Short mmCIF file of C-alpha atoms in Angstrom, two decimals:
data_model
loop_
_atom_site.label_atom_id
_atom_site.label_comp_id
_atom_site.label_asym_id
_atom_site.label_seq_id
_atom_site.Cartn_x
_atom_site.Cartn_y
_atom_site.Cartn_z
CA MET A 230 3.88 51.76 56.85
CA THR A 231 1.94 48.78 55.48
CA GLY A 232 0.14 48.25 52.18
CA LEU A 233 2.74 50.17 50.12
CA PRO A 234 5.47 48.28 48.27
CA SER A 235 9.03 49.21 49.15
CA ALA A 236 11.32 50.64 46.46
CA GLU A 237 13.13 47.29 46.41
CA SER A 238 9.98 45.22 45.92
CA ALA A 239 8.67 47.61 43.23
CA ALA A 240 11.95 47.24 41.33
CA ALA A 241 11.80 43.46 41.69
CA ALA A 242 8.21 43.45 40.40
CA ARG A 243 9.22 45.48 37.34
CA LEU A 244 12.09 43.10 36.57
CA ARG A 245 9.73 40.11 36.91
CA GLN A 246 7.22 41.75 34.60
CA ARG A 247 9.97 42.60 32.13
CA ARG A 248 10.93 38.91 32.00
CA GLY A 249 7.29 38.06 31.36
CA TRP A 250 7.23 40.63 28.56
CA TYR A 251 10.35 39.09 27.03
CA PHE A 252 8.75 35.64 27.29
CA TYR A 253 5.66 36.72 25.36
CA GLY A 254 7.88 37.87 22.49
CA TRP A 255 9.71 34.52 22.66
CA ALA A 256 6.36 32.68 22.50
CA SER A 257 4.56 34.69 19.83
CA HIS A 258 7.34 35.43 17.35
CA VAL A 259 6.80 32.01 15.78
CA PHE A 260 3.74 33.50 14.08
CA PRO A 261 5.50 36.16 11.95
CA THR A 262 8.52 33.89 11.48
CA ILE A 263 7.05 30.48 10.68
CA VAL A 264 3.44 31.17 9.72
CA VAL A 265 3.72 34.48 7.85
CA THR A 266 7.26 34.52 6.47
CA VAL A 267 8.01 30.86 5.77
CA PHE A 268 5.00 28.64 5.21
CA MET A 269 1.58 30.24 4.85
CA GLY A 270 2.24 32.32 1.72
CA ARG A 271 3.63 29.38 -0.24
CA TYR A 272 1.18 26.85 1.15
CA LEU A 273 -1.89 28.99 0.51
CA THR A 274 -0.63 29.62 -3.04
CA SER A 275 -0.21 25.87 -3.56
CA LEU A 276 -3.73 25.16 -2.24
CA ALA A 277 -5.16 27.70 -4.70
CA GLU A 278 -3.10 26.24 -7.55
CA ASN A 279 -4.41 22.78 -6.66
CA ALA A 280 -7.93 24.16 -7.04
CA VAL A 281 -7.62 26.09 -10.33
CA GLY A 282 -4.12 25.56 -11.72
CA LYS A 283 -1.29 28.10 -11.89
CA ALA A 284 -2.94 30.06 -14.70
CA GLY A 285 -6.44 29.92 -13.24
CA ARG A 286 -8.29 32.31 -10.94
CA VAL A 287 -9.91 31.65 -7.57
CA SER A 288 -13.04 33.57 -6.66
CA VAL A 289 -12.75 35.74 -3.54
CA PHE A 290 -16.13 37.37 -2.84
CA GLY A 291 -16.80 37.12 -6.58
CA ILE A 292 -13.47 38.73 -7.56
CA PRO A 293 -11.11 36.62 -9.72
CA VAL A 294 -7.70 36.40 -8.05
CA ALA A 295 -4.48 34.81 -9.36
CA PRO A 296 -3.18 32.09 -6.97
CA GLY A 297 0.14 33.96 -6.70
CA SER A 298 -1.67 37.08 -5.46
CA LEU A 299 -4.05 35.34 -3.05
CA PHE A 300 -1.89 35.50 0.08
CA ALA A 301 -1.09 39.19 -0.40
CA TYR A 302 -4.80 39.95 -0.76
CA VAL A 303 -5.70 37.88 2.32
CA VAL A 304 -3.11 39.82 4.32
CA SER A 305 -4.53 43.13 3.07
CA PHE A 306 -8.08 42.03 3.94
CA SER A 307 -6.99 40.96 7.42
CA THR A 308 -5.32 44.28 8.13
CA VAL A 309 -8.34 46.26 6.94
CA LEU A 310 -10.43 44.33 9.48
CA LEU A 311 -8.02 45.51 12.15
CA LEU A 312 -8.20 49.20 11.26
CA VAL A 313 -10.89 49.69 13.89
CA ALA A 314 -10.45 46.52 15.97
CA MET A 315 -6.93 47.21 17.25
CA PRO A 316 -7.47 50.78 18.52
CA VAL A 317 -10.69 49.59 20.21
CA VAL A 318 -8.83 46.70 21.86
CA GLY A 319 -6.23 49.21 23.02
CA ALA A 320 -8.91 51.52 24.39
CA ILE A 321 -10.48 48.64 26.32
CA ALA A 322 -7.07 47.62 27.70
CA ASP A 323 -6.41 51.17 28.89
CA ARG A 324 -9.90 51.53 30.33
CA THR A 325 -10.06 48.20 32.17
CA GLY A 326 -6.38 47.78 33.02
CA ALA A 327 -6.72 44.06 32.15
CA LYS A 328 -3.67 44.07 29.92
CA ARG A 329 -2.42 40.64 30.92
CA GLU A 330 -5.80 39.00 30.29
CA ILE A 331 -6.34 40.72 26.92
CA LEU A 332 -2.77 40.04 25.79
CA LEU A 333 -2.86 36.33 26.50
CA GLY A 334 -6.51 35.82 25.56
CA PHE A 335 -5.85 37.03 22.02
CA GLY A 336 -2.53 35.18 22.05
CA TRP A 337 -4.22 31.87 22.80
CA LEU A 338 -6.87 32.59 20.11
CA GLY A 339 -4.15 33.03 17.50
CA ALA A 340 -2.33 29.94 18.70
CA ALA A 341 -5.50 27.83 18.45
CA ALA A 342 -6.03 28.94 14.84
CA CYS A 343 -2.46 27.91 13.99
CA VAL A 344 -2.95 24.47 15.57
CA ALA A 345 -6.10 24.04 13.47
CA MET A 346 -4.10 24.68 10.28
CA PHE A 347 -2.99 21.04 10.42
CA ALA A 348 -6.45 20.20 9.02
CA VAL A 349 -5.92 22.32 5.88
CA ARG A 350 -5.04 20.15 2.89
CA GLY A 351 -5.70 19.48 -0.80
CA SER A 352 -7.36 22.45 -2.48
CA ASN A 353 -9.14 23.86 0.59
CA TRP A 354 -7.65 27.33 0.32
CA GLN A 355 -10.83 28.83 1.84
CA LEU A 356 -10.24 27.13 5.22
CA GLY A 357 -6.55 28.06 5.13
CA ALA A 358 -7.37 31.71 4.43
CA ALA A 359 -10.04 31.83 7.17
CA LEU A 360 -7.74 30.32 9.82
CA PHE A 361 -4.96 32.70 8.83
CA VAL A 362 -7.30 35.67 9.28
CA VAL A 363 -8.24 34.46 12.79
CA ALA A 364 -4.59 33.88 13.73
CA PHE A 365 -3.63 37.26 12.27
CA VAL A 366 -6.33 39.02 14.31
CA GLY A 367 -5.29 37.21 17.49
CA TYR A 368 -1.61 38.01 17.02
CA SER A 369 -2.23 41.64 16.07
CA CYS A 370 -4.65 42.47 18.90
CA ALA A 371 -2.31 40.83 21.42
CA THR A 372 0.64 42.78 20.05
CA VAL A 373 -1.19 46.08 20.64
CA VAL A 374 -1.17 45.35 24.35
CA ASN A 375 2.29 43.81 24.28
CA TYR A 376 3.80 46.99 22.84
CA ALA A 377 1.94 49.15 25.34
CA LEU A 378 3.48 47.11 28.16
CA LEU A 379 6.92 48.42 27.16
CA ILE A 380 6.00 51.61 29.01
CA ASP A 381 5.21 49.60 32.17
CA VAL A 382 8.36 47.46 32.13
CA ALA A 383 10.97 50.09 31.15
CA SER A 384 11.65 53.74 31.93
CA SER A 385 11.93 56.25 29.09
CA ALA A 386 15.72 56.22 29.23
CA ASP A 387 15.86 52.40 29.10
CA ARG A 388 13.32 51.77 26.34
CA ASP A 389 15.63 51.65 23.33
CA ARG A 390 17.74 49.00 25.07
CA VAL A 391 14.83 47.00 26.52
CA SER A 392 12.88 47.13 23.25
CA SER A 393 15.92 45.95 21.28
CA GLN A 394 16.66 43.15 23.75
CA GLY A 395 13.03 42.03 23.65
CA TRP A 396 13.06 41.92 19.88
CA ALA A 397 16.37 40.04 19.85
CA LEU A 398 15.10 37.37 22.26
CA ALA A 399 11.93 37.01 20.18
CA TYR A 400 14.09 36.14 17.17
CA ILE A 401 15.80 33.40 19.16
CA GLY A 402 12.42 31.91 20.12
CA GLY A 403 11.22 31.88 16.53
CA GLY A 404 14.60 30.65 15.33
CA LEU A 405 14.71 27.61 17.59
CA LEU A 406 11.37 26.27 16.35
CA LEU A 407 12.33 27.09 12.77
CA ALA A 408 15.53 25.09 13.29
CA ALA A 409 13.39 22.08 14.23
CA ASP A 410 11.32 22.62 11.06
CA PHE A 411 14.52 22.78 9.04
CA VAL A 412 15.73 19.45 10.43
CA LEU A 413 12.30 17.95 9.67
CA SER A 414 12.52 19.21 6.07
CA LEU A 415 15.67 17.13 5.56
CA PHE A 416 13.72 13.93 6.21
CA LEU A 417 10.22 14.77 4.97
CA ARG A 418 9.68 14.93 1.20
CA ASP A 419 5.98 15.80 1.36
CA LYS A 420 6.00 19.63 1.27
CA ALA A 421 2.32 19.89 2.14
CA LEU A 422 2.73 17.72 5.23
CA LEU A 423 5.83 19.70 6.25
CA ALA A 424 3.83 22.92 6.03
CA ARG A 425 0.91 21.51 8.03
CA ILE A 426 3.17 20.17 10.80
CA SER A 427 5.16 23.42 10.96
CA LEU A 428 2.05 25.63 11.11
CA CYS A 429 0.52 23.44 13.82
CA SER A 430 3.74 23.31 15.86
CA ALA A 431 3.91 27.13 15.79
CA GLY A 432 0.50 27.21 17.49
CA VAL A 433 1.55 24.64 20.08
CA TRP A 434 4.78 26.54 20.88
CA TRP A 435 2.90 29.85 21.14
CA ALA A 436 0.22 28.40 23.43
CA LEU A 437 2.59 26.59 25.78
CA PHE A 438 5.07 29.43 26.24
CA ASN A 439 2.18 31.82 26.94
CA ILE A 440 1.88 30.13 30.32
CA LYS A 441 5.08 31.81 31.56
CA PRO A 442 4.01 35.42 30.87
CA TRP A 443 0.65 34.62 32.47
CA GLN A 444 2.58 33.88 35.67
CA LEU A 445 5.14 36.70 35.45
CA LEU A 446 2.93 39.59 34.31
CA ARG A 447 0.73 39.61 37.39
CA GLY A 448 0.42 42.87 39.30
CA LEU A 449 0.80 45.22 36.33
CA PRO A 450 0.01 48.86 37.14
CA ARG A 451 -3.61 49.80 36.44
CA ALA A 452 -4.66 53.35 35.68
CA PRO A 453 -7.65 54.49 37.78
CA VAL A 454 -10.88 54.57 35.79
CA ALA A 455 -14.26 55.94 36.69
CA ALA A 456 -16.93 53.38 37.52
CA SER A 457 -19.45 52.98 34.70
CA ALA A 458 -22.37 50.73 33.91
CA GLU A 459 -21.66 51.16 30.19
CA PRO A 460 -20.69 47.89 28.41
CA VAL A 461 -16.93 47.71 28.00
CA LEU A 462 -17.08 47.31 24.20
CA LEU A 463 -19.30 50.37 23.84
CA ALA A 464 -17.01 52.26 26.20
CA GLY A 465 -14.07 51.21 24.03
CA PHE A 466 -15.67 52.70 20.92
CA ARG A 467 -16.56 55.86 22.85
CA GLN A 468 -12.96 56.18 24.06
CA LEU A 469 -11.70 55.63 20.52
CA ARG A 470 -13.87 58.47 19.24
CA HIS A 471 -12.56 60.72 22.02
CA THR A 472 -8.95 59.85 21.16
CA LEU A 473 -9.45 60.54 17.47
CA ALA A 474 -10.75 63.97 18.43
CA GLU A 475 -7.77 64.52 20.75
CA LEU A 476 -5.20 63.49 18.14
CA ARG A 477 -5.29 66.95 16.57
CA ARG A 478 -3.55 68.22 19.72
CA TYR A 479 -0.59 65.91 19.04
CA ARG A 480 0.21 66.70 15.43
CA LEU A 481 3.86 65.65 15.74
CA THR A 482 2.85 62.25 17.11
CA VAL A 483 0.56 61.86 14.10
CA ALA A 484 3.41 62.92 11.79
CA PHE A 485 5.66 60.21 13.24
CA LEU A 486 2.87 57.65 12.99
CA ILE A 487 2.30 58.43 9.31
CA ALA A 488 6.04 58.10 8.59
CA PHE A 489 6.12 54.78 10.41
CA LEU A 490 3.04 53.48 8.61
CA VAL A 491 4.75 54.17 5.28
CA TYR A 492 8.23 52.74 5.84
CA ASN A 493 7.10 49.86 8.01
CA ASP A 494 4.60 48.88 5.33
CA GLY A 495 7.60 48.30 3.07
CA ILE A 496 9.53 46.36 5.73
CA GLN A 497 6.62 44.10 6.58
CA THR A 498 5.78 43.38 2.95
CA VAL A 499 9.37 42.42 2.16
CA THR A 500 9.52 39.98 5.07
CA THR A 501 6.08 38.59 4.25
CA VAL A 502 6.80 37.79 0.59
CA ALA A 503 10.49 36.80 0.97
CA ALA A 504 9.85 33.04 1.01
CA GLN A 505 7.31 33.32 -1.80
CA TYR A 506 9.86 35.28 -3.86
CA GLY A 507 12.59 32.73 -3.19
CA ASP A 508 10.30 29.83 -4.08
CA LYS A 509 8.35 31.09 -7.09
CA GLU A 510 10.81 33.54 -8.69
CA LEU A 511 14.24 32.26 -7.66
CA GLN A 512 13.27 28.56 -7.80
CA LEU A 513 15.05 27.76 -4.53
CA ASP A 514 14.16 24.58 -2.69
CA ASP A 515 12.79 24.30 0.85
CA THR A 516 16.21 23.52 2.32
CA VAL A 517 17.67 26.80 1.04
CA LEU A 518 14.61 28.85 2.01
CA LEU A 519 14.37 27.43 5.51
CA SER A 520 18.10 27.70 6.18
CA ALA A 521 18.16 31.31 4.91
CA ILE A 522 15.24 32.38 7.06
CA LEU A 523 16.75 30.45 9.98
CA LEU A 524 19.97 32.41 9.42
CA VAL A 525 17.94 35.62 9.57
CA GLN A 526 16.60 34.77 13.03
CA PHE A 527 20.00 34.41 14.63
CA VAL A 528 21.76 37.22 12.74
CA ALA A 529 18.79 39.46 13.58
CA PHE A 530 19.43 38.77 17.28
CA GLY A 531 22.84 40.41 16.94
CA GLY A 532 21.49 43.09 14.60
CA ALA A 533 18.83 44.20 17.07
CA ILE A 534 21.35 44.42 19.93
CA TRP A 535 23.82 46.27 17.69
CA LEU A 536 21.32 48.87 16.48
CA GLY A 537 20.12 49.31 20.08
CA ARG A 538 23.67 50.19 21.13
CA LEU A 539 24.07 52.54 18.17
CA ALA A 540 20.87 54.28 19.30
CA GLU A 541 22.37 54.89 22.74
CA ARG A 542 25.26 56.68 21.03
CA PHE A 543 23.61 58.44 18.07
CA GLY A 544 19.89 58.46 18.91
CA ALA A 545 17.14 56.17 17.67
CA LYS A 546 15.96 58.46 14.89
CA ARG A 547 19.36 58.64 13.16
CA VAL A 548 19.80 54.89 13.39
CA VAL A 549 16.36 54.18 11.93
CA LEU A 550 16.98 56.64 9.08
CA GLY A 551 20.23 54.83 8.30
CA SER A 552 18.47 51.48 8.35
CA LEU A 553 15.92 52.72 5.79
CA VAL A 554 18.74 53.52 3.37
CA VAL A 555 19.97 49.95 3.81
CA TRP A 556 16.45 48.59 3.24
CA LEU A 557 16.20 50.54 -0.01
CA LEU A 558 19.51 49.13 -1.25
CA LEU A 559 18.50 45.59 -0.29
CA VAL A 560 15.22 45.75 -2.24
CA LEU A 561 17.08 46.98 -5.31
CA ALA A 562 19.70 44.25 -4.88
CA ALA A 563 16.97 41.58 -4.61
CA TYR A 564 15.86 42.42 -8.16
CA PHE A 565 19.24 41.25 -9.50
CA VAL A 566 19.51 37.99 -7.54
CA ARG A 567 19.78 35.20 -10.11
CA ALA A 568 17.37 32.27 -10.06
CA GLY A 569 18.83 29.16 -8.48
CA VAL A 570 21.88 30.95 -7.01
CA ALA A 571 21.57 30.19 -3.31
CA TRP A 572 24.59 32.17 -2.06
CA GLN A 573 23.13 35.43 -3.38
CA PHE A 574 19.90 34.75 -1.52
CA TYR A 575 21.89 34.03 1.65
CA LEU A 576 23.75 37.36 1.36
CA LEU A 577 20.44 39.16 0.91
CA ALA A 578 19.07 37.40 3.99
CA ILE A 579 22.06 38.49 6.10
CA GLY A 580 21.61 42.10 5.00
CA ILE A 581 17.93 42.04 5.91
CA ALA A 582 18.70 40.44 9.27
CA LEU A 583 21.14 43.17 10.28
CA VAL A 584 18.53 45.94 10.03
CA LEU A 585 15.24 44.07 10.52
CA GLY A 586 14.87 43.78 14.29
CA GLY A 587 16.66 47.00 15.16
CA SER A 588 14.63 49.22 12.83
CA GLN A 589 11.39 47.85 14.28
CA ALA A 590 12.50 47.79 17.92
CA LEU A 591 13.74 51.38 17.81
CA SER A 592 10.59 52.55 16.04
CA ARG A 593 8.57 50.98 18.85
CA SER A 594 10.59 52.70 21.58
CA MET A 595 10.48 56.06 19.75
CA PHE A 596 6.71 55.91 19.48
CA SER A 597 6.32 54.93 23.14
CA ARG A 598 7.67 58.40 24.06
CA LEU A 599 5.13 60.19 21.84
CA ILE A 600 2.02 58.86 23.60
CA PRO A 601 0.09 60.97 26.15
CA PRO A 602 0.18 59.22 29.56
CA GLY A 603 -2.71 56.81 30.14
CA CYS A 604 -3.42 56.14 26.45
CA GLU A 605 -0.60 53.70 25.73
CA ALA A 606 -2.50 50.62 24.51
CA GLU A 607 -4.97 52.67 22.49
CA TYR A 608 -2.25 54.61 20.68
CA PHE A 609 -0.32 51.43 20.05
CA GLY A 610 -3.51 50.16 18.42
CA PHE A 611 -3.01 52.76 15.71
CA TYR A 612 0.69 51.94 15.58
CA GLU A 613 0.09 48.20 15.28
CA ILE A 614 -2.15 48.66 12.23
CA SER A 615 1.12 48.70 10.27
CA ASP A 616 3.22 46.50 12.55
CA SER A 617 1.11 43.38 12.95
CA GLY A 618 3.49 41.34 10.76
CA THR A 619 2.14 43.13 7.64
CA SER A 620 -0.04 46.06 6.67
CA TRP A 621 -2.54 46.42 3.91
CA LEU A 622 -1.16 48.76 1.26
CA GLY A 623 2.22 47.10 0.65
CA PRO A 624 0.81 43.57 0.13
CA LEU A 625 -1.98 45.02 -2.01
CA ILE A 626 0.47 46.86 -4.28
CA PHE A 627 2.73 43.79 -4.43
CA GLY A 628 -0.25 41.59 -5.34
CA LEU A 629 -1.50 44.02 -8.00
CA ALA A 630 1.99 44.45 -9.48
CA TYR A 631 2.37 40.68 -9.77
CA GLN A 632 -1.10 40.21 -11.24
CA LEU A 633 -0.46 42.90 -13.86
CA SER A 634 3.15 42.00 -14.71
CA GLY A 635 3.33 38.29 -13.93
CA SER A 636 6.77 38.98 -12.40
CA TYR A 637 7.71 38.77 -8.75
CA ARG A 638 10.79 40.91 -9.49
CA SER A 639 8.67 43.82 -10.74
CA ALA A 640 6.31 43.35 -7.80
CA LEU A 641 9.21 43.59 -5.35
CA VAL A 642 10.65 46.75 -6.91
CA SER A 643 7.24 48.40 -6.50
CA LEU A 644 8.04 48.56 -2.76
CA VAL A 645 10.96 51.01 -3.21
CA ALA A 646 8.59 53.96 -2.89
CA PHE A 647 7.70 53.00 0.69
CA PHE A 648 11.31 53.35 1.88
CA VAL A 649 11.98 56.61 0.02
CA LEU A 650 8.79 58.31 1.20
CA GLY A 651 9.11 56.89 4.73
CA PHE A 652 12.66 58.26 5.01
CA VAL A 653 11.58 61.74 3.94
CA LEU A 654 8.59 61.79 6.31
CA LEU A 655 10.60 60.58 9.32
CA LEU A 656 13.40 63.05 8.60
CA ARG A 657 10.87 65.90 8.88
CA VAL A 658 9.61 64.87 12.36
CA PRO A 659 11.24 66.95 15.18
CA LEU A 660 11.35 64.09 17.67
CA ARG A 661 12.36 66.04 20.79
CA ALA A 662 9.55 68.55 20.22
CA ALA A 663 7.12 65.68 19.61
CA ILE A 664 8.03 64.09 22.96
CA ALA A 665 7.48 67.39 24.76
CA GLN A 666 4.16 67.93 22.98
CA ALA A 667 2.95 64.54 24.28
CA GLY A 668 3.83 65.58 27.82
CA ASN A 669 6.79 63.24 28.28
CA THR A 670 10.48 63.73 29.12
CA ALA A 671 12.98 63.08 26.35
CA PRO A 672 16.10 60.97 27.01
CA GLU A 673 19.52 62.49 26.40
CA ARG A 674 19.65 61.16 22.82
CA VAL A 675 16.55 60.79 20.66
#
């Protein structure tokens, strides 16, 4: 029989596509690692301080904002923009089947914005904020499709392992470029120039390594869609409205999503403000900050693999619940880290690294089993609202707590509530029943 792929060739195609999926994580992880976690928060704060001084206020749409709160507010604003954009992008990806093109199109948009950050200097915080918003949108919309592809490149039984391996390899990609930035920091005294070069190089890395997934992700499965003369964007909004109406049928999926939105908000905010906390509150220099975050990338590789293996033995839900307890303890411990004491910051970084990748990778694979067939990218649009490197409520609360208290320590402790509430909400979700409600088959351990 001709025209139908053999079982062998179908398996080979899936393995090729899985490698392409891994490569996109390798390429794009420089954005959350280098742009979000390491450089942009501190650099944007410095640009604002250059404009108005540390005690001054910049005007954002007529609202006075402390320089130390600016980055958190920009992150919150960016995520609010994505509340509708990401589910619509997911709906369009599901409707058209053009997942590769949408993934890499938004990826290259984000990369271009990062390259342009080399032009940001002096007190031009407005340009820096605008480029960050564009890069954030590009990364987030691409990630919606990237997460949905997990269902195409791995069976239900394999997803915890494949998701964890993908996250681990992404850390290596981000870590290698961060290592180059660290070496550069040893020779370059100009912090502003170091930030500009590092932000630009993240865009170059992201853009160049996107070429490989473009080659490997060809031939992805496409769901059949009815022919329509309706513009694709309008069809995307119409599909989004239909999905919102259908969500009431999948109440357990919604319950999991709410739990994830809460606890992941805390995780993302901690990772986003870590460098800012180390710089402004703990008074640690660039060498310590870069080396600590570099350590996180490589320890997180092992942590993601380790938690993935624990999930095979105990189930993903139990492992994620355990990781949330560790996150809670780490946030409380961070409050007591003494200023200028580098070894305490390094210990904190190692603790974060052990649970960071695994808690996110396993959350991703759990959610992939709770999606009705054919709606993967659209549902991951809702999921990615909280997992695009940050979400809106955590940074907003952190920024408000700092603006009211003037203390980064108090601002950090304000995030404890996210881990406590997220733990309780996830504990109450009957995962096996949720998988069945979505019309999917549960693996042996959930």
